[in-house]
Short mmCIF file of C-alpha atoms in Angstrom, two decimals:
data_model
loop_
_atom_site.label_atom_id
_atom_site.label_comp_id
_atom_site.label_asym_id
_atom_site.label_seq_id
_atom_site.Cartn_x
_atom_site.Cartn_y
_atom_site.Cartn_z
CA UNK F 453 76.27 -118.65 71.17
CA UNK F 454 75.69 -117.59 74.98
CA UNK F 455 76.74 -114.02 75.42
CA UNK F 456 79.48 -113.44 77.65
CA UNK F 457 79.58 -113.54 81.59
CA UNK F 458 78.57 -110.32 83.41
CA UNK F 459 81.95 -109.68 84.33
CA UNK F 460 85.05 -110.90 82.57
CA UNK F 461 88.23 -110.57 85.71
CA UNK F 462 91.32 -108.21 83.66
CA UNK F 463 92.52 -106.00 86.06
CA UNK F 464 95.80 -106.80 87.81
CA UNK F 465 93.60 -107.41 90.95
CA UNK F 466 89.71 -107.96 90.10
CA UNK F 467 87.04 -109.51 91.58
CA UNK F 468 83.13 -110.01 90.87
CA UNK F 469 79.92 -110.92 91.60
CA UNK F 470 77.48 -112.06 89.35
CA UNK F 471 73.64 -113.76 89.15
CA UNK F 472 72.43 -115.25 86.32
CA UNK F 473 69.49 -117.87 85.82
CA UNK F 474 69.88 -120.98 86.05
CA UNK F 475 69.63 -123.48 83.26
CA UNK F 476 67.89 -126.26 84.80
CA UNK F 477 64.84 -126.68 87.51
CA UNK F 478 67.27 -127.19 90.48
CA UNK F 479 65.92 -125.93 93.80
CA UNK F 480 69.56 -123.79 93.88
CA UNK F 481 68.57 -120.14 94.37
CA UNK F 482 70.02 -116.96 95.33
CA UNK F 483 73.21 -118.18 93.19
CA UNK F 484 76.23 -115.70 93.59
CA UNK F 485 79.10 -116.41 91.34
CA UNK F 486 82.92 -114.18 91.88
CA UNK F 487 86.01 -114.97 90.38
CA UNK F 488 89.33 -113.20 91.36
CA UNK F 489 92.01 -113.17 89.78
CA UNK F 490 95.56 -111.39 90.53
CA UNK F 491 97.39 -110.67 86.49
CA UNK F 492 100.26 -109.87 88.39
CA UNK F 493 101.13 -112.32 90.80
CA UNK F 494 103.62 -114.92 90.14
CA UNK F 495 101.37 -118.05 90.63
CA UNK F 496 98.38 -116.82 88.75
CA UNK F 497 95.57 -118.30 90.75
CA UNK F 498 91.89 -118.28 89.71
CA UNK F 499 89.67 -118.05 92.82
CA UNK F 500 86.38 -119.27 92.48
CA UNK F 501 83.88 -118.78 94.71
CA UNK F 502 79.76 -119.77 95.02
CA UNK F 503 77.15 -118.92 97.53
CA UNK F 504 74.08 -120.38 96.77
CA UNK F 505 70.99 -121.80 99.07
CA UNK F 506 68.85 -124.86 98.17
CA UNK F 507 65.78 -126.42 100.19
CA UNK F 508 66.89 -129.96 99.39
CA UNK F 509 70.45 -129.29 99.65
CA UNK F 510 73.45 -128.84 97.60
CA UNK F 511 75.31 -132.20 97.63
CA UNK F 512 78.32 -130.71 94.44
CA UNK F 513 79.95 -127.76 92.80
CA UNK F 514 81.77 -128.42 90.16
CA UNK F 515 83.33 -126.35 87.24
CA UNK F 516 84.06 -127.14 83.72
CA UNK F 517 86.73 -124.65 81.78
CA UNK F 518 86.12 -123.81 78.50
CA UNK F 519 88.57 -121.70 75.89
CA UNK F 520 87.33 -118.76 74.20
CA UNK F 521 83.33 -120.03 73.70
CA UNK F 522 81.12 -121.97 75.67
CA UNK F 523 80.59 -124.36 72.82
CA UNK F 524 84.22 -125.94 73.08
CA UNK F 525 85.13 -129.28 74.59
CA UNK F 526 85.98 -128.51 78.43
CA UNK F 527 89.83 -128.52 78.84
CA UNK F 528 89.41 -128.73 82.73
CA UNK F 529 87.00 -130.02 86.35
CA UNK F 530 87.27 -128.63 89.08
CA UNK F 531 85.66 -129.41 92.20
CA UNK F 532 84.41 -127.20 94.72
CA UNK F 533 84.61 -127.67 98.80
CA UNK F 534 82.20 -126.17 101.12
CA UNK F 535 83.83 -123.62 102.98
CA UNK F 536 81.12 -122.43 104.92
CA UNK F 537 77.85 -122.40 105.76
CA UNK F 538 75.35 -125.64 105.38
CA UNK F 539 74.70 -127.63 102.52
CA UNK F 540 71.45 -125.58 102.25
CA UNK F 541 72.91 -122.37 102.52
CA UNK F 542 76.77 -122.36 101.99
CA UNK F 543 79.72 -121.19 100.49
CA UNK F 544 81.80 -123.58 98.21
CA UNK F 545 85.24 -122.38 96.80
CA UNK F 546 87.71 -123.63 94.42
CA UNK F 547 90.99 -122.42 92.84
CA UNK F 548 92.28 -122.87 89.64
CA UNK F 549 95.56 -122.29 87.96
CA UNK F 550 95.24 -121.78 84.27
CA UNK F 551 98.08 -122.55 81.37
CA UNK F 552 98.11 -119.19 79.56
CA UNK F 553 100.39 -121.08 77.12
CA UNK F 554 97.68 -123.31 75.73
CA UNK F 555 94.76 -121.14 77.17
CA UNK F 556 95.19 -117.47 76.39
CA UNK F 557 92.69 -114.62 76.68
CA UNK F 558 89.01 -115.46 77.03
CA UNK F 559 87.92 -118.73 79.13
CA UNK F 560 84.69 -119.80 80.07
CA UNK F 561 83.47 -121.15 83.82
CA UNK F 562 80.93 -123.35 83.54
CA UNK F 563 79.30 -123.69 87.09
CA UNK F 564 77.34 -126.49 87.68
CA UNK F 565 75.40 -126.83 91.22
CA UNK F 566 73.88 -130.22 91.83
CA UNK F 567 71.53 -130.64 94.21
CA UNK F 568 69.60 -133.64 96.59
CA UNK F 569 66.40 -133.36 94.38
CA UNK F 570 68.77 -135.10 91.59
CA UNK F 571 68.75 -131.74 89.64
CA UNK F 572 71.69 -129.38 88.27
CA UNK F 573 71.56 -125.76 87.55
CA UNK F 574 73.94 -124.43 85.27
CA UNK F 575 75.52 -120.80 85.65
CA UNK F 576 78.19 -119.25 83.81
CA UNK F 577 81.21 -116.62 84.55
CA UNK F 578 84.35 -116.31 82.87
CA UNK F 579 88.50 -114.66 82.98
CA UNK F 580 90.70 -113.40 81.00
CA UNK F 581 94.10 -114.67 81.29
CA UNK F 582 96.43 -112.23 79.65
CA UNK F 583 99.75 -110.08 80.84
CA UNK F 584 99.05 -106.79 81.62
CA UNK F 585 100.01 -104.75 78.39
CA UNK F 586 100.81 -101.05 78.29
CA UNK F 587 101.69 -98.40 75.88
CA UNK F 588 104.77 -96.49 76.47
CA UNK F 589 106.55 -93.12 75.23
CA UNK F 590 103.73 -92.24 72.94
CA UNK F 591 103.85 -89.04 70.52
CA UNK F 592 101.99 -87.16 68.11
CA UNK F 593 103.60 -85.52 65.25
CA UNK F 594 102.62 -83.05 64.40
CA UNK F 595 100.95 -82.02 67.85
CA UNK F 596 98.83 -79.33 65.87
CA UNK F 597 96.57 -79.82 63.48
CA UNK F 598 93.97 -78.34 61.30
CA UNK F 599 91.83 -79.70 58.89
CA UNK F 600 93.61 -78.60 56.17
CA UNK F 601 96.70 -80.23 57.54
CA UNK F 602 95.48 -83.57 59.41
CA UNK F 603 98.11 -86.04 58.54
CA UNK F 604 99.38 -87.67 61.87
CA UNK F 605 102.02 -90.20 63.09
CA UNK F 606 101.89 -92.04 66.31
CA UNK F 607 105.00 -93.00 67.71
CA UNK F 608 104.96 -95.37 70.80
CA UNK F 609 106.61 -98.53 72.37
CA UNK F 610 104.77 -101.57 73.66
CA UNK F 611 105.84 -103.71 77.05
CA UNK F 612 104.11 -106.15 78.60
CA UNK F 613 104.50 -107.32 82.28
CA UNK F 614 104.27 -110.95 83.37
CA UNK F 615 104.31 -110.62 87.29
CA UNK F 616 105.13 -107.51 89.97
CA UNK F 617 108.37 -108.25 90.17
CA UNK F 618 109.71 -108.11 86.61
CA UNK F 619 109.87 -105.14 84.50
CA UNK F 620 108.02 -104.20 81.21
CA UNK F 621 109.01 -105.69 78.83
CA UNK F 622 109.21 -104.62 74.62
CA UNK F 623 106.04 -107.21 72.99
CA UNK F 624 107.00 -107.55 69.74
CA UNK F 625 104.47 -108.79 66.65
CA UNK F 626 101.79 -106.95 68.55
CA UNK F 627 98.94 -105.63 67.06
CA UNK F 628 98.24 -101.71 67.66
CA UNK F 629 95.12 -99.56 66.26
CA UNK F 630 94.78 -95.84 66.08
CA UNK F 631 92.32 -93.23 64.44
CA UNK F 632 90.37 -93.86 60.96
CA UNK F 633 91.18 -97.44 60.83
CA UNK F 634 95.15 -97.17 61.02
CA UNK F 635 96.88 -100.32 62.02
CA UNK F 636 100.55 -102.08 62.37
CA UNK F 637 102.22 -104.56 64.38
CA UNK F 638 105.27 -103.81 66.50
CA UNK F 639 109.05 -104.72 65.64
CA UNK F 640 111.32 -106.67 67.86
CA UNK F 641 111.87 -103.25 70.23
CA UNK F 642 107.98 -103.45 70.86
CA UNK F 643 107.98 -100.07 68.91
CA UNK F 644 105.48 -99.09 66.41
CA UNK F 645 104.54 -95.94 63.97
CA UNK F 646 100.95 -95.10 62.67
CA UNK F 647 100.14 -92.89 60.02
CA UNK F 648 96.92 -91.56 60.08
CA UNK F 649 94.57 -88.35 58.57
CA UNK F 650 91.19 -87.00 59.37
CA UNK F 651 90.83 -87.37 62.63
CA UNK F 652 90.93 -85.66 65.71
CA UNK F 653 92.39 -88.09 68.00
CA UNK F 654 95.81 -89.05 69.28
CA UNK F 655 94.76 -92.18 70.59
CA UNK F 656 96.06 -95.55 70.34
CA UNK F 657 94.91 -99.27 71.14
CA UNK F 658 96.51 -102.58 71.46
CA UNK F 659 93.45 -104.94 71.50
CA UNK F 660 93.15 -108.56 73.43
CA UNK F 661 95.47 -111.23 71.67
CA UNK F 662 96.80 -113.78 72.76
CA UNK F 663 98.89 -113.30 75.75
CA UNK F 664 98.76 -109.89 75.49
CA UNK F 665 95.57 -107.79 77.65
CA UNK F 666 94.26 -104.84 76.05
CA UNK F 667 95.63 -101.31 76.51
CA UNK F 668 95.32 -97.46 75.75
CA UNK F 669 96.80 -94.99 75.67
CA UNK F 670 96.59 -90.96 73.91
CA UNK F 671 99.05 -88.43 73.01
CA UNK F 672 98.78 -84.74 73.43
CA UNK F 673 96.65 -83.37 70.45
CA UNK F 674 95.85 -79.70 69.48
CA UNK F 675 93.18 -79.55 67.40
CA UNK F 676 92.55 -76.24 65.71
CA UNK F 677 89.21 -75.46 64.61
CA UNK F 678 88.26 -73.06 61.41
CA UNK F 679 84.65 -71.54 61.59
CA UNK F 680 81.92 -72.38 59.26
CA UNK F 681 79.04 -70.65 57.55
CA UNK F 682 75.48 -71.91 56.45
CA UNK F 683 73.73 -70.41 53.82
CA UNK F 684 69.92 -71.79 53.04
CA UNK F 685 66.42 -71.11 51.05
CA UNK F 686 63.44 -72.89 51.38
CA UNK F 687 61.09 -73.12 48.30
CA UNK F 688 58.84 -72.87 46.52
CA UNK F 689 58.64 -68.88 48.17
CA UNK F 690 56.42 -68.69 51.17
CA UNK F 691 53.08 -68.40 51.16
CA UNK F 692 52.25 -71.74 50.37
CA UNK F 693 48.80 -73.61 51.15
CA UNK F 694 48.86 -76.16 54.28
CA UNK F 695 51.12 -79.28 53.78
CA UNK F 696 53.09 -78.06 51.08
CA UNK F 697 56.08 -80.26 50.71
CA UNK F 698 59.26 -77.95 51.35
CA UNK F 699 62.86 -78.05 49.46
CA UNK F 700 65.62 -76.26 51.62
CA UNK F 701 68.93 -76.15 50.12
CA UNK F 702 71.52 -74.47 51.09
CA UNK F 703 75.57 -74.62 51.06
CA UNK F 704 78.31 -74.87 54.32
CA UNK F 705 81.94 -73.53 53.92
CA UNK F 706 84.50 -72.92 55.65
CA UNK F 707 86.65 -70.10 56.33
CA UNK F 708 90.10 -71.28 55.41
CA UNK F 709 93.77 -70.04 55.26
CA UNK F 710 93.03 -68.78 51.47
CA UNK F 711 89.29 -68.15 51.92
CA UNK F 712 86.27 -69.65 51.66
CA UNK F 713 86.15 -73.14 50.98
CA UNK F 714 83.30 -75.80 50.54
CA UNK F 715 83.03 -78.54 53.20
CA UNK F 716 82.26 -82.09 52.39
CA UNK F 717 80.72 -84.97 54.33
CA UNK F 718 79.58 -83.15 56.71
CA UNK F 719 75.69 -83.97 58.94
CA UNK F 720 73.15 -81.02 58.41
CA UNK F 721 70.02 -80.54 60.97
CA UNK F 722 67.10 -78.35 59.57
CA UNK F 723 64.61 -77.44 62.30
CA UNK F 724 61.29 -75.84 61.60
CA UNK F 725 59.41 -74.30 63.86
CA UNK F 726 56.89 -77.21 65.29
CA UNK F 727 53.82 -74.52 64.89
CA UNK F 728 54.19 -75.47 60.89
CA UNK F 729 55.30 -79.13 60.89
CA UNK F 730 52.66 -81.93 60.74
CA UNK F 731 53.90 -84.99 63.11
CA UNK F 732 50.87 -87.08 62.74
CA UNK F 733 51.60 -90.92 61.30
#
């Protein structure tokens, strides 16, 4: 599968600029590809735009849409007109106005530049036609934790906004994601609850999906810490004769509301001192 484009437009108001290689042995160089595209405004316009330069000549731009990956049947042409510029160095520009209904989320732009040498070069760039999401009223509760009392619950709504002039509205059925894997889909309000432990984070995610664009958004989170202690020994007993292989064990716990208390799962580092550690192969 190709990767995707450089740049895929999901702002409300994006634009870019990518160059990529060509495909085939056309005499097209300096190819600059931008697409801009406005989430928020009512006709939902795809502007496409080339610059490119070619010795023999660039005699067609065309573009051929693609849903999701570049290995599906193209939905869509479009031709480009030169807008400025010569046929060996111009600027050709097209606009396009995708159906989000059949066409949601990723779409691939397939750019291909034909030239008076009877050769094409291939480039690709790409959108993402969604409605910008967001996540509203979000809460933590408790807003403290510890780790001896980590169980969390997110509390949040979810709107989504079709063009400027309309407000957020709830998105219902809508995937949301939070800390250690927690994950539910939004009633008919656009409201949603996750219930979580074990981590540190108030954070919460609605992911691309259908018509819906990605969002994020964190609640307020106190985290309190307990200190730890590390206890070690190395054996066997030092001395020992030159690459002797070492066993350090030791034991971390943590100082807890009723005392000491062993900690699980936890990374350990052991440094020695580089004067006694051989690094050869």
């Amino acid at each position: 599968m190709r990767p995707l484009p450089a740049l895929l437009v999901s702002g409300a108001l994006a634009a870019s600029v990518v160059s990529v290689p060509a495909t085939a042995q056309a005499d097209a160089t300096g190819v600059r590809l931008a697409a801009e595209f406005d989430q928020l405004a009512r006709d939902r316009v795809v502007k496409l735009k080339v610059n490119a330069s070619s010795a023999s000549g660039v005699t067609a731009v065309r573009a051929r849409m693609r849903h999701q990956t570049p290995e599906g049947e193209p939905y869509a042409t479009v031709e480009f007109t030169r807008t400025g510029g010569t046929a060996n160095e111009g600027v050709w520009e097209a606009e396009f106005r995708p159906d989000i209904d059949k066409h949601p989320g990723i779409n691939r732009v397939e750019v291909l530049i034909t030239t008076a040498d009877g050769q094409t070069a291939t480039h690709w760039h790409g959108f993402v036609d969604c409605y910008t999401t967001s996540i509203a009223d979000l809460t933590a509760t408790p807003g403290v934790i510890d780790i001896e009392n980590s169980a969390v619950t997110l509390r949040g709504r979810v709107l989504v906004q079709k063009h400027r002039e309309a407000p957020p509205a709830p998105a219902p059925g809508a995937t949301v994601q939070g800390p250690a894997s927690a994950k539910t889909t939004t009633g008919a309000d656009g409201s949603f609850a996750l219930n979580y432990s074990g981590a540190a984070s108030a954070a919460a995610r609605v992911p691309l999906q259908g018509q819906l664009c990605a969002a994020t958004a964190n609640a307020p989170l106190t985290v309190n810490q307990q200190s730890t202690e590390i206890t070690a020994k190395m054996s066997p007993a030092s001395p020992v004769a030159p690459y002797t292989d070492m066993v350090v064990q030791g034991k971390v716990v943590r100082h807890g509301s009723t005392g000491p208390a062993p900690v699980a799962g936890i990374e350990v580092d052991v440094n020695a001192p580089s004067a006694v550690v051989d690094r050869s192969p």
